[in-house]
JSON list of C-alpha atoms (C1' of nucleotides) in Angstrom, two decimals:
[
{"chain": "A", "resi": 153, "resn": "UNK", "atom": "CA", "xyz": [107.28, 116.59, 80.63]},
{"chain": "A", "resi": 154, "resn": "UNK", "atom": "CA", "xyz": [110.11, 115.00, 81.52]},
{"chain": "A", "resi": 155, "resn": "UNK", "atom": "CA", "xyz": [109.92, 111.38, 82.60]},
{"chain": "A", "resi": 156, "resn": "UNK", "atom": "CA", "xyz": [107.87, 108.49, 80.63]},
{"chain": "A", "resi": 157, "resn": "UNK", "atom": "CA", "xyz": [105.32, 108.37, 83.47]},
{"chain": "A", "resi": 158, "resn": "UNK", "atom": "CA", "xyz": [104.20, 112.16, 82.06]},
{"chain": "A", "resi": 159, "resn": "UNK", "atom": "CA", "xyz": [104.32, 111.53, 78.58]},
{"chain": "A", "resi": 160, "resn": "UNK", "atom": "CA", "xyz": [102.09, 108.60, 79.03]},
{"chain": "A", "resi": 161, "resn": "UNK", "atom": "CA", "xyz": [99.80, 110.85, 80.46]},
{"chain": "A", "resi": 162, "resn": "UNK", "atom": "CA", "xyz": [99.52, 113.19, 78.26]},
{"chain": "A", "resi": 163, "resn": "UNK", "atom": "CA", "xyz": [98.68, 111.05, 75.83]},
{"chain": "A", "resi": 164, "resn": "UNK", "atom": "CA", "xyz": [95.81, 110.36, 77.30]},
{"chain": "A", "resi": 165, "resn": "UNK", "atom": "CA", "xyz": [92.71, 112.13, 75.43]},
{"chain": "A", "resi": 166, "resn": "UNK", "atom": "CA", "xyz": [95.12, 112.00, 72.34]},
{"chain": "A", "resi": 167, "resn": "UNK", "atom": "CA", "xyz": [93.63, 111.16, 68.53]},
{"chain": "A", "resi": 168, "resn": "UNK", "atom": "CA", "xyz": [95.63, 108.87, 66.97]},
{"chain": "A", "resi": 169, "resn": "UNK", "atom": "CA", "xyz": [94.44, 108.59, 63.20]},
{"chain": "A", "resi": 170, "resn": "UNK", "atom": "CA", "xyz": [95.66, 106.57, 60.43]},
{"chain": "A", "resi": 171, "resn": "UNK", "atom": "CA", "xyz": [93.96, 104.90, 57.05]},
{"chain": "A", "resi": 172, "resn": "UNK", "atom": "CA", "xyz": [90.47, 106.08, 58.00]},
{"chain": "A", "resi": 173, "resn": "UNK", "atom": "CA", "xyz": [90.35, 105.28, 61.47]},
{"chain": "A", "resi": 174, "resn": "UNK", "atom": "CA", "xyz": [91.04, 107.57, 64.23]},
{"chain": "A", "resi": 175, "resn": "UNK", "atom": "CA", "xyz": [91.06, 106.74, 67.63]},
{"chain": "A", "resi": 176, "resn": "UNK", "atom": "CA", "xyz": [90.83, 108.88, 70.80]},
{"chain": "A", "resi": 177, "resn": "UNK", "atom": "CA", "xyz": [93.72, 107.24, 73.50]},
{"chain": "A", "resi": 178, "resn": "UNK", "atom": "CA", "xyz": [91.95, 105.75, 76.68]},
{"chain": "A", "resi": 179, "resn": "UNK", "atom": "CA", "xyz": [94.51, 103.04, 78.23]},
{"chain": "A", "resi": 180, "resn": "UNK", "atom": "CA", "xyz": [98.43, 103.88, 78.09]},
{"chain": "A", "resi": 181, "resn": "UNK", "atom": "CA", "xyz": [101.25, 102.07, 79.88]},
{"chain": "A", "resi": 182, "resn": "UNK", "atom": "CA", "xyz": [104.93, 103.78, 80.23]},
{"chain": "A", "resi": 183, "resn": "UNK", "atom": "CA", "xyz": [107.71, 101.72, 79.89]},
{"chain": "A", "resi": 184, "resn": "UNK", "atom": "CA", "xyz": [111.46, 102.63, 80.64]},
{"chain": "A", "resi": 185, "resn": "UNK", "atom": "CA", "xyz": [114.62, 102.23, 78.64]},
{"chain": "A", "resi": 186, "resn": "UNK", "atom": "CA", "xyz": [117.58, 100.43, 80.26]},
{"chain": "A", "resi": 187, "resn": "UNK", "atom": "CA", "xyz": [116.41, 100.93, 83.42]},
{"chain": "A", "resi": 188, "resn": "UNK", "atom": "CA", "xyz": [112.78, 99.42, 82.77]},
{"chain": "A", "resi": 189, "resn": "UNK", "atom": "CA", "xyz": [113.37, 95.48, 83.06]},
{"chain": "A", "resi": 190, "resn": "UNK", "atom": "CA", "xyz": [110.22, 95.05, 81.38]},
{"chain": "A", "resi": 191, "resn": "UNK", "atom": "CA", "xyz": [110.77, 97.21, 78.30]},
{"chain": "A", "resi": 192, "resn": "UNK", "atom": "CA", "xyz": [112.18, 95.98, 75.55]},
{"chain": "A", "resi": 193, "resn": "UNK", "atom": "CA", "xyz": [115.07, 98.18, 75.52]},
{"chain": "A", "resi": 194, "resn": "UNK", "atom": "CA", "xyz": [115.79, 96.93, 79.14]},
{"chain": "A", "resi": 195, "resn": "UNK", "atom": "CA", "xyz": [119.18, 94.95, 78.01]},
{"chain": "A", "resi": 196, "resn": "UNK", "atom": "CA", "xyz": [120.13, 97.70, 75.55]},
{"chain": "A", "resi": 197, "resn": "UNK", "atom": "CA", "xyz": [119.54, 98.68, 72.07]},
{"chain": "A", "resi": 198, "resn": "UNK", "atom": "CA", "xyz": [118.89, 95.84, 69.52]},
{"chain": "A", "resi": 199, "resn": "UNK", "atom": "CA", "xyz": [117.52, 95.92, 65.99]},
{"chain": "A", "resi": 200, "resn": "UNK", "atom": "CA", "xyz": [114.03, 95.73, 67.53]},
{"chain": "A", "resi": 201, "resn": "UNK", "atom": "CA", "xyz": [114.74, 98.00, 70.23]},
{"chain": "A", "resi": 202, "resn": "UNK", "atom": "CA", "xyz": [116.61, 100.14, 68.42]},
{"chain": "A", "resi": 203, "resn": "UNK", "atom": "CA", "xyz": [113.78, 102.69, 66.85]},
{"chain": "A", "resi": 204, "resn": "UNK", "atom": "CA", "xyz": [113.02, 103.47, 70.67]},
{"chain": "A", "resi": 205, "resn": "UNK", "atom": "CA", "xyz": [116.34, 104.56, 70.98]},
{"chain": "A", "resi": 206, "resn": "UNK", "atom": "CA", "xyz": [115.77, 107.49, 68.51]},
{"chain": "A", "resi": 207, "resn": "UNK", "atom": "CA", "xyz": [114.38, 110.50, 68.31]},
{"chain": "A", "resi": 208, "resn": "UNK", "atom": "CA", "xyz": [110.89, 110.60, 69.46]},
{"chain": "A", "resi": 209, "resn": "UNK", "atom": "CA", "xyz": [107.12, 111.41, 68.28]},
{"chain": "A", "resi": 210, "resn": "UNK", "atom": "CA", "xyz": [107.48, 108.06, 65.98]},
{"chain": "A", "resi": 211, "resn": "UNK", "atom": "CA", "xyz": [105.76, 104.74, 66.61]},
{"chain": "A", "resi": 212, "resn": "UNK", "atom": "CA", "xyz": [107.48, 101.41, 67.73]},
{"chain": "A", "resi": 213, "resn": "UNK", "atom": "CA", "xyz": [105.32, 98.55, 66.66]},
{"chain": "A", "resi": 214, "resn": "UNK", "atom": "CA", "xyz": [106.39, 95.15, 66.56]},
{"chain": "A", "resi": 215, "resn": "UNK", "atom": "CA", "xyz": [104.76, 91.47, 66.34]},
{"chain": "A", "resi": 216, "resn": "UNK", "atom": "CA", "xyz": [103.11, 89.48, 70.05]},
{"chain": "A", "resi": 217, "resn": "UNK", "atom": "CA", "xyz": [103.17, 86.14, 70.10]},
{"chain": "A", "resi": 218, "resn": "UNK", "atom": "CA", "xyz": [103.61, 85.31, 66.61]},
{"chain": "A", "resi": 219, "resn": "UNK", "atom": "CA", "xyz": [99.69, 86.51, 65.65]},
{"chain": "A", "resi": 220, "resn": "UNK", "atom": "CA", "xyz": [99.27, 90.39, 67.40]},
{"chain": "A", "resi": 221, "resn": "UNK", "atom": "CA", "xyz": [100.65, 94.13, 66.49]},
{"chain": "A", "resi": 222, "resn": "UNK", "atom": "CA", "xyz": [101.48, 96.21, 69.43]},
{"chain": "A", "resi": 223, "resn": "UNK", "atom": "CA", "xyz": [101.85, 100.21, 68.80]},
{"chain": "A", "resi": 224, "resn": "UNK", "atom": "CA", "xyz": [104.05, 102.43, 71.46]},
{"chain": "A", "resi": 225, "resn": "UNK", "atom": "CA", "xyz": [104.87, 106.05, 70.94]},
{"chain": "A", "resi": 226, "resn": "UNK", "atom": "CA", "xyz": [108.25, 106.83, 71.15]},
{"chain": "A", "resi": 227, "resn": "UNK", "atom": "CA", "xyz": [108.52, 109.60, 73.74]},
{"chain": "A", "resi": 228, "resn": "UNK", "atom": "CA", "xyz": [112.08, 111.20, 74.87]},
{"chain": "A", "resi": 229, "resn": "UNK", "atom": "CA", "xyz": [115.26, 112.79, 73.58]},
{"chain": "A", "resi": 230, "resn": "UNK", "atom": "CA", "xyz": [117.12, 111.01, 71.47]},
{"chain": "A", "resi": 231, "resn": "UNK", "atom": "CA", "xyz": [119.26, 108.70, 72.78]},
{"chain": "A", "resi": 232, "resn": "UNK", "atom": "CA", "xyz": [116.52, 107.80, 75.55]},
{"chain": "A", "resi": 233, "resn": "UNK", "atom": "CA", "xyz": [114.44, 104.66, 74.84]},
{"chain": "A", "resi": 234, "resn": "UNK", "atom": "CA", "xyz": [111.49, 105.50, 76.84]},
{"chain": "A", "resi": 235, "resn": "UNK", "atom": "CA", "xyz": [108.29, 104.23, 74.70]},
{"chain": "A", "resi": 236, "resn": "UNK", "atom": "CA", "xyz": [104.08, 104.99, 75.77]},
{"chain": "A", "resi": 237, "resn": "UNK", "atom": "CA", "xyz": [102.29, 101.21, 74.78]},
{"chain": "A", "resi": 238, "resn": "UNK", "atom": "CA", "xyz": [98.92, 102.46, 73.47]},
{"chain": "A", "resi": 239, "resn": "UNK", "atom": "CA", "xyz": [96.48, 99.90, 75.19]},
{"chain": "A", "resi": 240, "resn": "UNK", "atom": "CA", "xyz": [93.00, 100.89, 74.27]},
{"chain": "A", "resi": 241, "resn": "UNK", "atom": "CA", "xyz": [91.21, 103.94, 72.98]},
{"chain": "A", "resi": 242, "resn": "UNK", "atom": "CA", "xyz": [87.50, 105.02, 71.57]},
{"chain": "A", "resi": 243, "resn": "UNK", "atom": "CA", "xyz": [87.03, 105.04, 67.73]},
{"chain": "A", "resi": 244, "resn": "UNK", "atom": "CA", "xyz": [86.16, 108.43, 66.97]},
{"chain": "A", "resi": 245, "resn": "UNK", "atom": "CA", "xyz": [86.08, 108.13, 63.19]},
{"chain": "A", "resi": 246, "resn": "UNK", "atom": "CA", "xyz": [85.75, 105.72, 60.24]},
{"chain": "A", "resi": 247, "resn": "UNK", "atom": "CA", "xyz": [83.99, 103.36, 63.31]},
{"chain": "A", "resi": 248, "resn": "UNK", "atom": "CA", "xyz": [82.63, 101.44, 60.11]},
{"chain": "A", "resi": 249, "resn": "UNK", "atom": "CA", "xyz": [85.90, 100.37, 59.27]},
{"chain": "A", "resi": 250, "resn": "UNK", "atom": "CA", "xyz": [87.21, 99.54, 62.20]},
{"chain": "A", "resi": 251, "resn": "UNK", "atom": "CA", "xyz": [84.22, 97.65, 62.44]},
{"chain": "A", "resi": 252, "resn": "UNK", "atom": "CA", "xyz": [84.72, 96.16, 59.21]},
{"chain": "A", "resi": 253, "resn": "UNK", "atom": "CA", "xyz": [88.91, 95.07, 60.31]},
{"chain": "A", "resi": 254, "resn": "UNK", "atom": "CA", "xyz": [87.70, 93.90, 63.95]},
{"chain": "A", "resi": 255, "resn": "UNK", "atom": "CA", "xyz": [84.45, 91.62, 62.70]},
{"chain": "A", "resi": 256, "resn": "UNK", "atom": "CA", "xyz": [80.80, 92.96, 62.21]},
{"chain": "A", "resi": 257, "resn": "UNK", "atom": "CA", "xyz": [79.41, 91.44, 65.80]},
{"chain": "A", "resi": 258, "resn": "UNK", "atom": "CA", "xyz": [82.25, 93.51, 67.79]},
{"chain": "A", "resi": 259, "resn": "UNK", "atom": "CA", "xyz": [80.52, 96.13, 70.76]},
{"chain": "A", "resi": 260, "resn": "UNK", "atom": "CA", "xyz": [81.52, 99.55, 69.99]},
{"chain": "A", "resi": 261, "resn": "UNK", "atom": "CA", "xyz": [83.30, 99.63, 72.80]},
{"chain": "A", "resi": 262, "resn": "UNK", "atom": "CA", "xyz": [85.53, 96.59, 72.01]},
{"chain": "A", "resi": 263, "resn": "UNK", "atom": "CA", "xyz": [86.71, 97.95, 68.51]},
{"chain": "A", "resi": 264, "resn": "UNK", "atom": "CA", "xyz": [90.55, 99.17, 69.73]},
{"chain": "A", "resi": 265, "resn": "UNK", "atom": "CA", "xyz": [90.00, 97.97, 73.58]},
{"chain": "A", "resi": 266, "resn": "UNK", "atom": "CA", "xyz": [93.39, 95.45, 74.53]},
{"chain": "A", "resi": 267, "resn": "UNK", "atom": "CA", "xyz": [96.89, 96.94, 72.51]},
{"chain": "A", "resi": 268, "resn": "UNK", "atom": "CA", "xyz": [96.66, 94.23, 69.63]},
{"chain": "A", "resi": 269, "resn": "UNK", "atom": "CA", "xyz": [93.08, 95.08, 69.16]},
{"chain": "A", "resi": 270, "resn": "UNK", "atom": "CA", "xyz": [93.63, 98.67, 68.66]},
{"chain": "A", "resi": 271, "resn": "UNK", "atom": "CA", "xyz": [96.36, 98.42, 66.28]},
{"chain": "A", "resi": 272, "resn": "UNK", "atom": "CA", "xyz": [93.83, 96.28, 64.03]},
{"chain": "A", "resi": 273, "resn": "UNK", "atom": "CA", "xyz": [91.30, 98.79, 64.16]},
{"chain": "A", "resi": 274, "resn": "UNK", "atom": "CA", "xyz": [93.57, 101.47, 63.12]},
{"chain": "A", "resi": 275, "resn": "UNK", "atom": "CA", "xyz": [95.22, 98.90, 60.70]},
{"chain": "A", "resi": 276, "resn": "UNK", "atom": "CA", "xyz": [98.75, 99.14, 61.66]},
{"chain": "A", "resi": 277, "resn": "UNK", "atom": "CA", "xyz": [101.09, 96.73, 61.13]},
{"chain": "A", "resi": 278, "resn": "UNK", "atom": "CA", "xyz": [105.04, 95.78, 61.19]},
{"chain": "A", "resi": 279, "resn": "UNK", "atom": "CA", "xyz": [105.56, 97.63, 58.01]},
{"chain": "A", "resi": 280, "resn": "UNK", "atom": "CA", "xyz": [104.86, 101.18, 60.22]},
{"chain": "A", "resi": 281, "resn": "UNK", "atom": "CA", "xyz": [107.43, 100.65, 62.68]},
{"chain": "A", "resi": 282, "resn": "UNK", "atom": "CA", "xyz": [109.29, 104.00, 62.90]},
{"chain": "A", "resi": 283, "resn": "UNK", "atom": "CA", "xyz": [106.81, 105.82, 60.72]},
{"chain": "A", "resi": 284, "resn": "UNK", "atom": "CA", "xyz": [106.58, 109.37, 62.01]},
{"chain": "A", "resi": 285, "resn": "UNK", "atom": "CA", "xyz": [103.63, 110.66, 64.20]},
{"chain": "A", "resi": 286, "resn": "UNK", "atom": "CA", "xyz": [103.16, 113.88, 62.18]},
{"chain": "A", "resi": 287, "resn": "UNK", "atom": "CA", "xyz": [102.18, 111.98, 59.15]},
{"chain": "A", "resi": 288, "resn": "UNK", "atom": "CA", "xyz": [101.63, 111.74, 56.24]},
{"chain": "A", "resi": 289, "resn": "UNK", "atom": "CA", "xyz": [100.58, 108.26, 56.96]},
{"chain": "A", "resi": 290, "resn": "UNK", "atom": "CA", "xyz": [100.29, 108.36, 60.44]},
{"chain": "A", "resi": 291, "resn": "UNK", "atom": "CA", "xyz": [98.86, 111.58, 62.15]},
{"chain": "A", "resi": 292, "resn": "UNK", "atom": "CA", "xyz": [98.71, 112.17, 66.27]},
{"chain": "A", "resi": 293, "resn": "UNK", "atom": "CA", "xyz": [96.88, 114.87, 67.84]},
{"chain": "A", "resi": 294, "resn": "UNK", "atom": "CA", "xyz": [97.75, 115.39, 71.05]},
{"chain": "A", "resi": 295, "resn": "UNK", "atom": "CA", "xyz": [95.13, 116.76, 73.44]},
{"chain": "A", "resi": 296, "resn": "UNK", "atom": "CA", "xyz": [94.93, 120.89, 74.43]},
{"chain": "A", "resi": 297, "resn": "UNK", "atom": "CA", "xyz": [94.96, 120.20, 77.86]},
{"chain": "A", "resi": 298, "resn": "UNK", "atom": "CA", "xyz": [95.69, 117.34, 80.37]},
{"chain": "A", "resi": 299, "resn": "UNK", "atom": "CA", "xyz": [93.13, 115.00, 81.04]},
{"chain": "A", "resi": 300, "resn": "UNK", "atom": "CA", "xyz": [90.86, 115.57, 83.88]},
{"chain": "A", "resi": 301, "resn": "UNK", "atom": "CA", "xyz": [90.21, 112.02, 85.52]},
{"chain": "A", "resi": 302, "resn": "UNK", "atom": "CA", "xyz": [93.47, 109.91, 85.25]},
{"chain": "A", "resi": 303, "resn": "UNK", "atom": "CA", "xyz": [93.83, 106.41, 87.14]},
{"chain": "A", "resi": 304, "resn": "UNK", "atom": "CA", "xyz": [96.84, 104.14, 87.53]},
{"chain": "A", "resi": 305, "resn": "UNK", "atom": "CA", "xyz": [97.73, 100.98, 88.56]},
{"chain": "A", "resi": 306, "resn": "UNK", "atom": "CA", "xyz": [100.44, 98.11, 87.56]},
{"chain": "A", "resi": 307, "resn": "UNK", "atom": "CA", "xyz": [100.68, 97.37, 84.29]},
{"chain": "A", "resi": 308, "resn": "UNK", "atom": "CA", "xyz": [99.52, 94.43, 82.63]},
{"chain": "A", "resi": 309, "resn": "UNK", "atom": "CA", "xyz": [100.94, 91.37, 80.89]},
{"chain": "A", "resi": 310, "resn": "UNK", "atom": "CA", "xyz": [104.49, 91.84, 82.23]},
{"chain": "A", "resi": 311, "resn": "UNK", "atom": "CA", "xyz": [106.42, 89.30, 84.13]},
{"chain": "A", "resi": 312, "resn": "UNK", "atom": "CA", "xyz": [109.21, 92.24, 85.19]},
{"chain": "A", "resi": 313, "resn": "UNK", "atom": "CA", "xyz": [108.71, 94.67, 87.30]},
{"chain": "A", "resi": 314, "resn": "UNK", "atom": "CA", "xyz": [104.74, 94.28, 87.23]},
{"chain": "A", "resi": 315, "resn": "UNK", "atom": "CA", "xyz": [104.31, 96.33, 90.29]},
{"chain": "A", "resi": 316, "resn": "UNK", "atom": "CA", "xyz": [105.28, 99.67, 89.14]},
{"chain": "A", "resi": 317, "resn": "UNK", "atom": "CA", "xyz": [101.89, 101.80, 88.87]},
{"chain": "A", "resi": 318, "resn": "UNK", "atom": "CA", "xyz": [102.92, 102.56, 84.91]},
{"chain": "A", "resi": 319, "resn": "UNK", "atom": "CA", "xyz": [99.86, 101.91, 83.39]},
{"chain": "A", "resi": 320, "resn": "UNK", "atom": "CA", "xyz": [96.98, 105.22, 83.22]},
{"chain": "A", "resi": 321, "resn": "UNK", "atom": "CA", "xyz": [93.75, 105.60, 81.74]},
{"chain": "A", "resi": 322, "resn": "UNK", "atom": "CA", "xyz": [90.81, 107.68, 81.72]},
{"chain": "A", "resi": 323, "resn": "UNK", "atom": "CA", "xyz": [88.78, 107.15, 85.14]},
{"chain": "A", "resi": 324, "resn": "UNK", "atom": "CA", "xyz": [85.26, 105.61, 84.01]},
{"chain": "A", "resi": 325, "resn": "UNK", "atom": "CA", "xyz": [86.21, 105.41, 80.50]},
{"chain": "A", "resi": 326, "resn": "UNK", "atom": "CA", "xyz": [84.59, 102.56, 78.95]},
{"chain": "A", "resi": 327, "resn": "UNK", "atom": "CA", "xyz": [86.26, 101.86, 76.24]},
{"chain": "A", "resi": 328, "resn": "UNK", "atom": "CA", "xyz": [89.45, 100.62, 79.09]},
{"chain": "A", "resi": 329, "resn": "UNK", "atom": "CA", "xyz": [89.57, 97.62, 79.67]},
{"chain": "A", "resi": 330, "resn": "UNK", "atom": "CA", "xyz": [89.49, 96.37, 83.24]},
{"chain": "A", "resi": 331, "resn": "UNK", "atom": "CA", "xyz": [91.70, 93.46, 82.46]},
{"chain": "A", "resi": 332, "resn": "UNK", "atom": "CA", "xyz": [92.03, 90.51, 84.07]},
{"chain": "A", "resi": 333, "resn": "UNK", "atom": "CA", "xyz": [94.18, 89.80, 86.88]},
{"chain": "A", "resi": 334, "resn": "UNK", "atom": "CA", "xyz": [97.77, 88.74, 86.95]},
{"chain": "A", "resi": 335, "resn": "UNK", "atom": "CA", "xyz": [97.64, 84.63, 87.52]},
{"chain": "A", "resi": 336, "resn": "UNK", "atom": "CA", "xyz": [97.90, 85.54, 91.15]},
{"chain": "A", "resi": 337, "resn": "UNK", "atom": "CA", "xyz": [93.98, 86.41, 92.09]},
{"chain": "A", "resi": 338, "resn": "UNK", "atom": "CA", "xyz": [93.43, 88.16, 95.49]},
{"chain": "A", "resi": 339, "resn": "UNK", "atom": "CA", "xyz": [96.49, 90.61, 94.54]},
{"chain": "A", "resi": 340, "resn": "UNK", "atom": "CA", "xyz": [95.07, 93.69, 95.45]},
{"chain": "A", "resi": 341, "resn": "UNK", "atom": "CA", "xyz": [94.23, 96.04, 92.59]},
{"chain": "A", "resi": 342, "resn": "UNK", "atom": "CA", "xyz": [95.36, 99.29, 93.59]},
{"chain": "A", "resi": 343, "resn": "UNK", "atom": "CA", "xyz": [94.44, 100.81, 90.66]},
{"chain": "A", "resi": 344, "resn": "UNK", "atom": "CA", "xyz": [92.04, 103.05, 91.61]},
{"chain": "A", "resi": 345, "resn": "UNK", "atom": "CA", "xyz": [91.57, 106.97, 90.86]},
{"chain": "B", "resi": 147, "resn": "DC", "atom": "C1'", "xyz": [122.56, 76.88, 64.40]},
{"chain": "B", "resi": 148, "resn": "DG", "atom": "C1'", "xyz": [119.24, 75.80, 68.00]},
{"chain": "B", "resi": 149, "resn": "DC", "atom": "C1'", "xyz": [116.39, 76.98, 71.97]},
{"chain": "B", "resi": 150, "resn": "DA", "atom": "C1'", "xyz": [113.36, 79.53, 75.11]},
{"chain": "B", "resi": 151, "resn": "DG", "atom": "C1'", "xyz": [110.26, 83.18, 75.88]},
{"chain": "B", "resi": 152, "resn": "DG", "atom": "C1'", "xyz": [107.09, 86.97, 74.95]},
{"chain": "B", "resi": 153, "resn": "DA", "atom": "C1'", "xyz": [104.05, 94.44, 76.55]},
{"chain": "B", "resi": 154, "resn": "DT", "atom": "C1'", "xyz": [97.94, 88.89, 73.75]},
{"chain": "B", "resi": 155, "resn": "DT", "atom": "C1'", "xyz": [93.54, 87.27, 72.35]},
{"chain": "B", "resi": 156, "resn": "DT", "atom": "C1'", "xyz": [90.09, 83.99, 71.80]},
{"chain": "B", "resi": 157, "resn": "DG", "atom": "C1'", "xyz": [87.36, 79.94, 72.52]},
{"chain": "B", "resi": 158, "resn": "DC", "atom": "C1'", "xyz": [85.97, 75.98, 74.95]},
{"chain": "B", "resi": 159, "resn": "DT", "atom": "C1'", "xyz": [85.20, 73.41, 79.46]},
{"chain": "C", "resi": 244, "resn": "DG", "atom": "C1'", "xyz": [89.26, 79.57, 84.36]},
{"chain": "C", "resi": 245, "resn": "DC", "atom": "C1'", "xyz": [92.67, 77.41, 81.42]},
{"chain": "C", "resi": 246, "resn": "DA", "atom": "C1'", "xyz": [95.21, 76.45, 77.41]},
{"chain": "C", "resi": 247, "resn": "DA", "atom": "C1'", "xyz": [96.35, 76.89, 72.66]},
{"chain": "C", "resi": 248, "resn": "DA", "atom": "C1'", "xyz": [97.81, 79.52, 68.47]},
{"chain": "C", "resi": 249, "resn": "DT", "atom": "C1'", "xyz": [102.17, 81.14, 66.11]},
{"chain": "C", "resi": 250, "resn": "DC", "atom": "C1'", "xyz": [106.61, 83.57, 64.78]},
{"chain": "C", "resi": 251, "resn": "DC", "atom": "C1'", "xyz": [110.11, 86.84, 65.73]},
{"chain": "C", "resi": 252, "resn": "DT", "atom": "C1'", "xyz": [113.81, 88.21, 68.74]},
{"chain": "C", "resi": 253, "resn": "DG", "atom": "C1'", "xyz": [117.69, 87.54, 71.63]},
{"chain": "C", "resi": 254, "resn": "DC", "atom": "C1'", "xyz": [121.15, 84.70, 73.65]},
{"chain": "C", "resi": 255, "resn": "DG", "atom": "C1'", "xyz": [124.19, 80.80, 74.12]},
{"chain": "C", "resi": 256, "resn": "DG", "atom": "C1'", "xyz": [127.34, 77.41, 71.91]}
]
DNA sequence: CGCAGGATTTGCT
DNA sequence: GCAAATCCTGCGG
């Protein structure tokens, strides 16, 4: 339980719940603090940066390209900015209003698949940046016991360091999404479990 | 004070 | 498969 890479998976199988939705964690992807060149606490703290700096079990959200919410947990001592991106996960409650938040002619499966997409089915936004995991507004369950089937591969969407195998999910799960490529096709997966 | 870029998603060609 | 939408953050001058 030491380094990000085991903190993102054991949040794997997690329930994160909050304003009638809760969703079980499928997709997670670890990033670093200073070390990490694709975190953003790679160049030090900064007043976005700077909640991931704290202590940890509280969330780090901030705003993607001008229009989408991203949700990390904060996972470390103090002092460590090591953060878990929440990618996608399986609504296990209040699907209706997830439904409801995402659009009516959504698949099931799609509700909180893709990190912006699952922070507007759990209907998180800026204003929860740094609220605290153990509620009362936001609650996380973590699961008993480690997942069984867990898959990596290179995480997603980065332009640093895009070939460190930081990014797990739940083998088969499919509620992950297997998203596309990096703009270079033919670059071999390797994400397989 | 101004500029460049980003842990994305969606829709059209 | 490609390109746009859209705004906040961080850095340089």
């Amino acid at each position: 339980m030491d380094t990000v890479e085991t903190e993102a998976r054991a949040l794997l199988g997690a329930t994160l719940t909050h304003d009638g939705v809760s969703v079980r964690i499928t997709e997670v992807e670890a990033y670093g603090g200073v070390g990490d060149p694709a975190s953003h606490a790679a160049r030090g703290p900064t007043p976005r940066s700077a909640i991931m700096f704290g202590p940890p079990d509280v969330l780090y959200v901030y705003l993607s390209y001008g229009m989408h919410h991203c949700a990390n947990v904060v996972v470390g001592k103090d002092g460590d900015a090591s953060a878990v991106l929440l990618r996608a996960g399986e609504v296990v409650a209040g699907i209706e209003l997830a439904r409801i938040r995402r659009g009516t002619d959504v698949p099931d499966v799609r509700l909180a698949r893709g990190p912006a997409n699952l922070t507007r089915a759990l209907g998180l936004a800026l204003a929860h940046n740094g609220a605290a995991l153990a509620g009362p507004e936001v609650v996380l369950r973590r699961p008993a016991g480690p997942a069984a089937a867990v898959s990596c591969g290179p995480r997603v969407g980065v332009s640093q360091a895009a070939d460190v195998p930081w990014r797990f999910w739940l083998t088969g799960d499919p509620t992950v999404s297997a998203y596309r490529r990096s703009p270079r096709a033919g670059t071999p997966d390797a994400a397989r479990g």
